[in-house]
Every structure is written in C-alpha cells, then in structure tokens.
mmCIF file of C-alpha atoms in Angstrom:
data_model
loop_
_atom_site.group_PDB
_atom_site.id
_atom_site.type_symbol
_atom_site.label_atom_id
_atom_site.label_comp_id
_atom_site.label_asym_id
_atom_site.label_seq_id
_atom_site.Cartn_x
_atom_site.Cartn_y
_atom_site.Cartn_z
ATOM 1 C CA MET E 28 166.256 -60.119 -157.553
ATOM 2 C CA THR E 29 162.988 -61.582 -158.742
ATOM 3 C CA VAL E 30 160.903 -64.414 -157.332
ATOM 4 C CA ASP E 31 162.801 -66.957 -159.436
ATOM 5 C CA PRO E 32 165.060 -67.953 -156.579
ATOM 6 C CA MET E 33 162.110 -68.861 -154.433
ATOM 7 C CA ILE E 34 160.818 -71.108 -157.334
ATOM 8 C CA SER E 35 164.064 -72.729 -157.494
ATOM 9 C CA ALA E 36 164.172 -73.261 -153.776
ATOM 10 C CA PHE E 37 160.600 -74.651 -153.830
ATOM 11 C CA HIS E 38 161.471 -77.128 -156.578
ATOM 12 C CA ALA E 39 164.706 -78.084 -154.942
ATOM 13 C CA GLU E 40 162.610 -79.595 -152.170
ATOM 14 C CA GLY E 41 161.354 -82.412 -154.504
ATOM 15 C CA ARG E 42 158.211 -83.113 -156.457
ATOM 16 C CA PRO E 43 155.642 -80.466 -155.606
ATOM 17 C CA ARG E 44 152.838 -81.546 -153.409
ATOM 18 C CA VAL E 45 150.106 -79.763 -155.378
ATOM 19 C CA TRP E 46 147.400 -80.721 -153.013
ATOM 20 C CA SER E 47 149.286 -78.959 -150.251
ATOM 21 C CA LEU E 48 149.555 -75.753 -152.422
ATOM 22 C CA ILE E 49 145.847 -75.912 -153.009
ATOM 23 C CA VAL E 50 145.275 -75.920 -149.186
ATOM 24 C CA THR E 51 147.379 -72.908 -148.918
ATOM 25 C CA ILE E 52 145.566 -71.027 -151.689
ATOM 26 C CA MET E 53 142.129 -71.904 -150.273
ATOM 27 C CA GLY E 54 143.037 -70.838 -146.732
ATOM 28 C CA ASP E 55 145.140 -67.704 -147.593
ATOM 29 C CA MET E 56 143.370 -66.514 -150.755
ATOM 30 C CA ALA E 57 139.885 -67.998 -151.172
ATOM 31 C CA LEU E 58 138.503 -67.671 -147.666
ATOM 32 C CA PRO E 59 138.969 -63.826 -147.560
ATOM 33 C CA ARG E 60 136.913 -63.821 -150.876
ATOM 34 C CA GLY E 61 133.843 -65.703 -149.700
ATOM 35 C CA GLY E 62 135.674 -69.098 -149.658
ATOM 36 C CA ARG E 63 135.154 -70.063 -153.264
ATOM 37 C CA MET E 64 138.024 -70.252 -155.931
ATOM 38 C CA PRO E 65 137.539 -71.021 -159.641
ATOM 39 C CA VAL E 66 139.759 -73.839 -161.166
ATOM 40 C CA GLY E 67 140.949 -71.290 -163.730
ATOM 41 C CA VAL E 68 142.179 -68.865 -161.169
ATOM 42 C CA MET E 69 143.960 -71.583 -159.265
ATOM 43 C CA ALA E 70 145.668 -72.731 -162.523
ATOM 44 C CA ASP E 71 147.053 -69.169 -163.160
ATOM 45 C CA ILE E 72 148.216 -68.837 -159.557
ATOM 46 C CA LEU E 73 150.139 -72.151 -159.952
ATOM 47 C CA ARG E 74 151.366 -71.647 -163.497
ATOM 48 C CA PRO E 75 154.464 -69.670 -162.536
ATOM 49 C CA LEU E 76 155.614 -72.692 -160.555
ATOM 50 C CA GLY E 77 155.414 -75.009 -163.487
ATOM 51 C CA ILE E 78 152.346 -76.853 -162.305
ATOM 52 C CA SER E 79 149.944 -77.786 -165.020
ATOM 53 C CA GLU E 80 146.095 -77.553 -165.019
ATOM 54 C CA SER E 81 146.091 -81.404 -165.320
ATOM 55 C CA ALA E 82 148.125 -81.779 -162.191
ATOM 56 C CA LEU E 83 145.806 -79.348 -160.479
ATOM 57 C CA ARG E 84 142.739 -81.181 -161.377
ATOM 58 C CA THR E 85 144.212 -84.455 -160.199
ATOM 59 C CA ALA E 86 145.054 -82.939 -156.851
ATOM 60 C CA LEU E 87 141.531 -81.455 -156.584
ATOM 61 C CA SER E 88 140.107 -84.767 -157.265
ATOM 62 C CA ARG E 89 142.206 -86.289 -154.465
ATOM 63 C CA LEU E 90 141.248 -83.576 -152.009
ATOM 64 C CA THR E 91 137.562 -84.179 -152.943
ATOM 65 C CA GLN E 92 137.854 -87.870 -152.342
ATOM 66 C CA ASP E 93 139.551 -87.115 -148.924
ATOM 67 C CA GLY E 94 136.736 -84.699 -147.839
ATOM 68 C CA TRP E 95 138.689 -81.491 -148.020
ATOM 69 C CA VAL E 96 137.114 -79.597 -150.854
ATOM 70 C CA MET E 97 133.691 -79.767 -152.727
ATOM 71 C CA SER E 98 132.819 -78.198 -156.015
ATOM 72 C CA ALA E 99 129.946 -76.353 -157.608
ATOM 73 C CA ARG E 100 129.143 -74.903 -160.933
ATOM 74 C CA ASP E 101 128.471 -71.225 -161.798
ATOM 75 C CA GLY E 102 127.581 -71.301 -165.371
ATOM 76 C CA ARG E 103 130.595 -72.829 -167.062
ATOM 77 C CA THR E 104 132.906 -72.262 -164.301
ATOM 78 C CA SER E 105 133.913 -74.826 -161.633
ATOM 79 C CA LEU E 106 134.473 -73.392 -158.199
ATOM 80 C CA TYR E 107 135.859 -75.237 -155.084
ATOM 81 C CA ARG E 108 135.441 -74.483 -151.513
ATOM 82 C CA LEU E 109 136.581 -76.147 -148.244
ATOM 83 C CA THR E 110 134.275 -78.703 -146.713
ATOM 84 C CA PRO E 111 132.893 -77.916 -143.149
ATOM 85 C CA LYS E 112 135.517 -80.340 -141.846
ATOM 86 C CA ALA E 113 138.345 -78.694 -143.642
ATOM 87 C CA LEU E 114 137.090 -75.298 -142.516
ATOM 88 C CA GLY E 115 137.259 -76.304 -138.927
ATOM 89 C CA GLU E 116 140.863 -77.559 -139.262
ATOM 90 C CA THR E 117 141.901 -74.526 -141.428
ATOM 91 C CA ASP E 118 140.455 -72.040 -138.744
ATOM 92 C CA ALA E 119 142.348 -73.791 -135.958
ATOM 93 C CA ALA E 120 145.454 -73.628 -138.088
ATOM 94 C CA SER E 121 144.969 -70.139 -139.014
ATOM 95 C CA LYS E 122 144.928 -68.931 -135.439
ATOM 96 C CA LEU E 123 148.551 -70.193 -135.179
ATOM 97 C CA ILE E 124 149.742 -69.093 -138.732
ATOM 98 C CA TYR E 125 148.452 -65.567 -138.594
ATOM 99 C CA ALA E 126 148.883 -64.952 -134.876
ATOM 100 C CA PRO E 127 150.656 -61.490 -134.066
ATOM 101 C CA PRO E 128 154.353 -61.441 -133.384
ATOM 102 C CA LEU E 129 155.393 -62.445 -129.784
ATOM 103 C CA ASP E 130 157.012 -59.945 -127.251
ATOM 104 C CA GLN E 131 160.563 -61.092 -127.372
ATOM 105 C CA ARG E 132 161.147 -59.766 -123.852
ATOM 106 C CA LEU E 133 158.949 -62.607 -122.494
ATOM 107 C CA TRP E 134 161.085 -65.477 -123.603
ATOM 108 C CA ARG E 135 162.663 -67.388 -120.821
ATOM 109 C CA LEU E 136 165.579 -69.956 -120.896
ATOM 110 C CA GLY E 137 165.642 -72.755 -118.353
ATOM 111 C CA LEU E 138 167.175 -76.072 -117.324
ATOM 112 C CA GLY E 139 165.703 -78.961 -115.490
ATOM 113 C CA PRO E 140 162.035 -80.030 -115.612
ATOM 114 C CA ALA E 141 160.230 -77.951 -118.241
ATOM 115 C CA PRO E 142 156.962 -76.162 -117.677
ATOM 116 C CA LYS E 143 153.863 -77.128 -119.726
ATOM 117 C CA GLY E 144 154.075 -75.530 -123.232
ATOM 118 C CA ALA E 145 157.902 -75.190 -123.101
ATOM 119 C CA VAL E 146 159.870 -75.887 -126.258
ATOM 120 C CA GLN E 147 162.441 -78.544 -125.586
ATOM 121 C CA LEU E 148 166.048 -78.113 -126.735
ATOM 122 C CA LYS E 149 169.031 -80.342 -127.013
ATOM 123 C CA GLU E 150 169.899 -78.820 -123.651
ATOM 124 C CA GLY E 151 167.285 -77.130 -121.461
ATOM 125 C CA TRP E 152 164.108 -75.465 -122.710
ATOM 126 C CA VAL E 153 162.580 -72.142 -123.733
ATOM 127 C CA PHE E 154 159.222 -70.660 -122.672
ATOM 128 C CA HIS E 155 157.194 -67.643 -123.657
ATOM 129 C CA GLY E 156 155.394 -66.124 -120.699
ATOM 130 C CA ILE E 157 155.655 -65.446 -116.905
ATOM 131 C CA PRO E 158 159.271 -65.969 -115.564
ATOM 132 C CA GLN E 159 159.823 -69.351 -114.243
ATOM 133 C CA ALA E 160 162.094 -70.743 -111.423
ATOM 134 C CA ARG E 161 165.647 -71.238 -112.670
ATOM 135 C CA ALA E 162 165.020 -69.328 -115.849
ATOM 136 C CA LEU E 163 166.846 -66.449 -117.398
ATOM 137 C CA THR E 164 165.707 -63.813 -119.764
ATOM 138 C CA PHE E 165 167.370 -63.540 -123.262
ATOM 139 C CA ALA E 166 168.222 -60.041 -122.197
ATOM 140 C CA ASP E 167 170.755 -61.701 -119.849
ATOM 141 C CA GLY E 168 172.596 -62.779 -122.962
ATOM 142 C CA PRO E 169 172.872 -66.524 -122.498
ATOM 143 C CA LEU E 170 172.216 -67.541 -126.116
ATOM 144 C CA GLN E 171 172.484 -64.343 -128.323
ATOM 145 C CA GLY E 172 173.629 -65.503 -131.622
ATOM 146 C CA SER E 173 174.059 -69.114 -130.650
ATOM 147 C CA GLY E 174 170.647 -70.508 -129.789
ATOM 148 C CA GLN E 175 170.063 -72.074 -133.101
ATOM 149 C CA ARG E 176 172.696 -74.804 -132.262
ATOM 150 C CA LEU E 177 170.315 -76.070 -129.624
ATOM 151 C CA LEU E 178 167.704 -76.981 -131.963
ATOM 152 C CA ARG E 179 167.060 -80.207 -133.788
ATOM 153 C CA PRO E 180 168.638 -80.282 -137.350
ATOM 154 C CA ASP E 181 165.443 -80.424 -139.273
ATOM 155 C CA HIS E 182 164.118 -77.302 -137.168
ATOM 156 C CA GLU E 183 167.328 -75.517 -137.848
ATOM 157 C CA ARG E 184 167.120 -76.145 -141.567
ATOM 158 C CA ALA E 185 163.457 -75.035 -141.599
ATOM 159 C CA LEU E 186 164.370 -71.754 -140.027
ATOM 160 C CA GLN E 187 167.303 -71.102 -142.469
ATOM 161 C CA ASP E 188 164.972 -71.784 -145.428
ATOM 162 C CA MET E 189 162.382 -69.541 -144.127
ATOM 163 C CA ALA E 190 164.905 -66.773 -143.608
ATOM 164 C CA SER E 191 166.353 -67.245 -147.200
ATOM 165 C CA ASP E 192 162.873 -66.886 -148.637
ATOM 166 C CA LEU E 193 162.196 -63.761 -146.686
ATOM 167 C CA ALA E 194 165.280 -62.136 -148.034
ATOM 168 C CA ALA E 195 164.283 -62.917 -151.634
ATOM 169 C CA HIS E 196 160.655 -62.102 -151.120
ATOM 170 C CA ASP E 197 161.652 -58.583 -150.050
ATOM 171 C CA GLN E 198 162.773 -57.801 -153.508
ATOM 172 C CA SER E 199 160.320 -59.808 -155.492
ATOM 173 C CA ASN E 200 158.531 -58.327 -158.534
ATOM 174 C CA ASP E 201 155.807 -60.994 -158.588
ATOM 175 C CA ALA E 202 153.632 -60.389 -155.446
ATOM 176 C CA LEU E 203 151.125 -63.147 -155.957
ATOM 177 C CA THR E 204 153.672 -65.886 -156.406
ATOM 178 C CA ALA E 205 155.813 -64.427 -153.646
ATOM 179 C CA ARG E 206 152.842 -64.405 -151.270
ATOM 180 C CA LEU E 207 151.832 -67.918 -152.207
ATOM 181 C CA LEU E 208 155.473 -69.252 -151.472
ATOM 182 C CA LEU E 209 155.919 -67.241 -148.449
ATOM 183 C CA ILE E 210 152.787 -68.246 -146.691
ATOM 184 C CA HIS E 211 153.085 -71.848 -147.985
ATOM 185 C CA ARG E 212 156.456 -72.334 -146.347
ATOM 186 C CA TRP E 213 155.418 -70.326 -143.201
ATOM 187 C CA ARG E 214 152.309 -72.533 -142.818
ATOM 188 C CA ARG E 215 154.375 -75.712 -142.932
ATOM 189 C CA LEU E 216 156.926 -74.169 -140.532
ATOM 190 C CA CYS E 217 154.155 -73.239 -137.940
ATOM 191 C CA LEU E 218 152.466 -76.597 -138.187
ATOM 192 C CA ARG E 219 155.615 -78.699 -137.931
ATOM 193 C CA HIS E 220 157.854 -76.807 -135.467
ATOM 194 C CA ALA E 221 157.277 -74.922 -132.273
ATOM 195 C CA GLU E 222 158.056 -71.074 -132.311
ATOM 196 C CA VAL E 223 161.350 -70.051 -130.851
ATOM 197 C CA PRO E 224 162.956 -66.766 -129.737
ATOM 198 C CA ALA E 225 164.664 -64.379 -132.224
ATOM 199 C CA ALA E 226 167.991 -65.478 -130.850
ATOM 200 C CA PHE E 227 167.362 -68.680 -132.692
ATOM 201 C CA ASP E 228 166.468 -67.208 -136.002
ATOM 202 C CA PRO E 229 169.252 -66.558 -138.521
ATOM 203 C CA GLY E 230 169.427 -62.950 -139.348
ATOM 204 C CA SER E 231 166.329 -61.830 -137.416
ATOM 205 C CA SER E 232 166.254 -59.325 -134.420
ATOM 206 C CA GLU E 233 162.555 -59.496 -133.905
ATOM 207 C CA GLY E 234 161.799 -63.198 -134.763
ATOM 208 C CA LEU E 235 160.626 -64.826 -137.899
ATOM 209 C CA ARG E 236 156.902 -64.204 -137.230
ATOM 210 C CA ALA E 237 157.560 -60.332 -137.151
ATOM 211 C CA ASP E 238 159.544 -60.723 -140.468
ATOM 212 C CA VAL E 239 156.806 -62.786 -142.193
ATOM 213 C CA ALA E 240 154.223 -60.289 -141.077
ATOM 214 C CA ARG E 241 156.198 -57.410 -142.408
ATOM 215 C CA VAL E 242 156.771 -59.042 -145.849
ATOM 216 C CA TYR E 243 153.189 -60.386 -145.998
ATOM 217 C CA THR E 244 151.650 -56.945 -145.316
ATOM 218 C CA ALA E 245 153.982 -55.456 -147.947
ATOM 219 C CA LEU E 246 152.753 -57.972 -150.621
ATOM 220 C CA TRP E 247 149.109 -57.839 -149.669
ATOM 221 C CA SER E 248 147.681 -54.940 -151.827
ATOM 222 C CA GLN E 249 149.416 -55.845 -154.983
ATOM 223 C CA SER E 250 148.670 -59.548 -154.695
ATOM 224 C CA GLU E 251 145.025 -58.899 -154.027
ATOM 225 C CA GLU E 252 144.937 -56.612 -157.102
ATOM 226 C CA MET E 253 146.389 -59.459 -159.159
ATOM 227 C CA LEU E 254 143.742 -61.979 -157.768
ATOM 228 C CA THR E 255 141.060 -59.617 -158.845
ATOM 229 C CA ARG E 256 142.409 -59.268 -162.387
ATOM 230 C CA LEU E 257 142.595 -63.149 -162.612
ATOM 231 C CA GLY E 258 138.889 -63.423 -161.886
ATOM 232 C CA ALA E 259 138.863 -64.413 -158.189
ATOM 233 C CA PRO E 260 135.654 -63.602 -156.389
ATOM 234 C CA SER E 261 135.374 -60.335 -154.782
ATOM 235 C CA THR E 262 136.814 -59.839 -151.278
ATOM 236 C CA ALA E 263 134.031 -60.480 -148.594
ATOM 237 C CA ASP E 264 132.956 -57.396 -146.745
ATOM 238 C CA ASP E 265 133.737 -58.887 -143.368
ATOM 239 C CA ALA E 266 137.165 -60.355 -144.545
ATOM 240 C CA PRO E 267 139.650 -60.182 -141.551
ATOM 241 C CA THR E 268 142.654 -60.472 -143.869
ATOM 242 C CA THR E 269 143.960 -56.933 -143.511
ATOM 243 C CA CYS E 270 144.261 -57.643 -139.830
ATOM 244 C CA ARG E 271 146.317 -60.798 -140.244
ATOM 245 C CA PHE E 272 149.255 -61.013 -137.867
ATOM 246 C CA ARG E 273 147.542 -58.310 -135.662
ATOM 247 C CA PRO E 274 146.475 -58.819 -132.051
ATOM 248 C CA ASP E 275 143.102 -60.700 -131.507
ATOM 249 C CA THR E 276 142.691 -61.439 -135.387
ATOM 250 C CA HIS E 277 143.426 -64.146 -137.875
#
C-alpha cells in the first residue's frame, strides 16, 4: 500500500484548507529547522496532494493578513516564519499534540458528578489520574471493546479516520507526505476532541497517541532526509523533535 489512500481520504473531506496545512508544516517541519521555510519547499511538500503553488501563495497571503506568518527575502528566495503571536499559540498546541502516551492503567470510568478535567460521555465520564469515588478502572472490564459507542458521533468518526490513516501510514513509501498527513489529522483531532482511553479507540490496545508516536518516529529519519534534499533549512542544533512524544518534551 502507498500513501495514495491517505491522499484520497484527505480529499474526500472536501476542498483542502491550504492555510491549515501550512500551519501544520510550520509547526511540525519548519520550527525544528530554525523556524523558516522557503515557499519553494512548501510547494514541493504540498505538490503530492495536488495543491498548486498559486493556491499556496494565496493561503500564505491570507495567513500574513491574519497575523500568523511573516516573510523575508534571502537573495531570490522568499522564506516564511510564524509571527510571535502564532509562535505562542503553536507552542501551547505542541504541548498537547506531542505529549507522551498516557498510562492506560490510570484511566477511570465514573457516573454522577464528573471531576474537573473529566471527559463527558453519553453516559458517565472518564478521567485520567488518581482514582475517584464511584469510579472503576478499565482493568475491571466495564467497557472493553464497547467504549466508543459512548462518544459523540463526530468524535467517534474522528477516531475511526485516525485509525484508518495509521494503518495506511504504516505501509507508506512516501515518508514526507505520510508524515504531513499523519500529523495534520492528529493535530486537528487533538485540538477538537479530548483524549480517551484505548478501549474507545478502534483497533488500538495502547491508545491512538501511542500508535501515532510509533508511526511518527518510524517516519522521522526518512522524512527529514527528504526535507533536506528539497532545500529546507538545516535542523537547529537545539531542536527537540527527536524527543517528540517523549516525557517532558514537545
């Protein structure tokens, strides 16, 4: 299987939001390399998705007007970087996106009033942390294999789509496009929906975050080599990217 099914799934969602893909590229690929990304490299990254350079430049213009990116010239090359405002928001989002996998043993299921930080379900709630009153651990087996039915339909679909992408990314021959699509979908999932136990995730025994971390790490070296060949700036000496999804890093 190639990355083609991922591209098909991406386009099946409707007209691509090029500006959102640019935000993913800047946060995931540009920041580890000093924060700047040439327009030509972004065009090469997006070309396999059928996105033209014209569409890219239009989206960059919109992001510039919205105060998210700013440009500079390096000879004949136009480079973009995130603005200070965007950097602050991206840093906060990165702490969530690249957080390490949760200990599945600490998830609790409960009924009645939910503690602060709990994820509300159609019935009851789940909470990650210290055991609560009237709470069961998932080791007690109350929801194994059936938890997903307690989620809202849009949350359930998002988990299914992420699981489908993970299965195809595992066998992809295009590491850079696979990494882009993987982290783009994961970023949207993290920012739109609360994390839930592995019992809620289709086909996952450790939780989607652990699966995403495994695939991301597997794609890392080859995708970084491809970025270098395309002409992306060199990786910053203090880049934390090799530690993404590991404890106390992002």
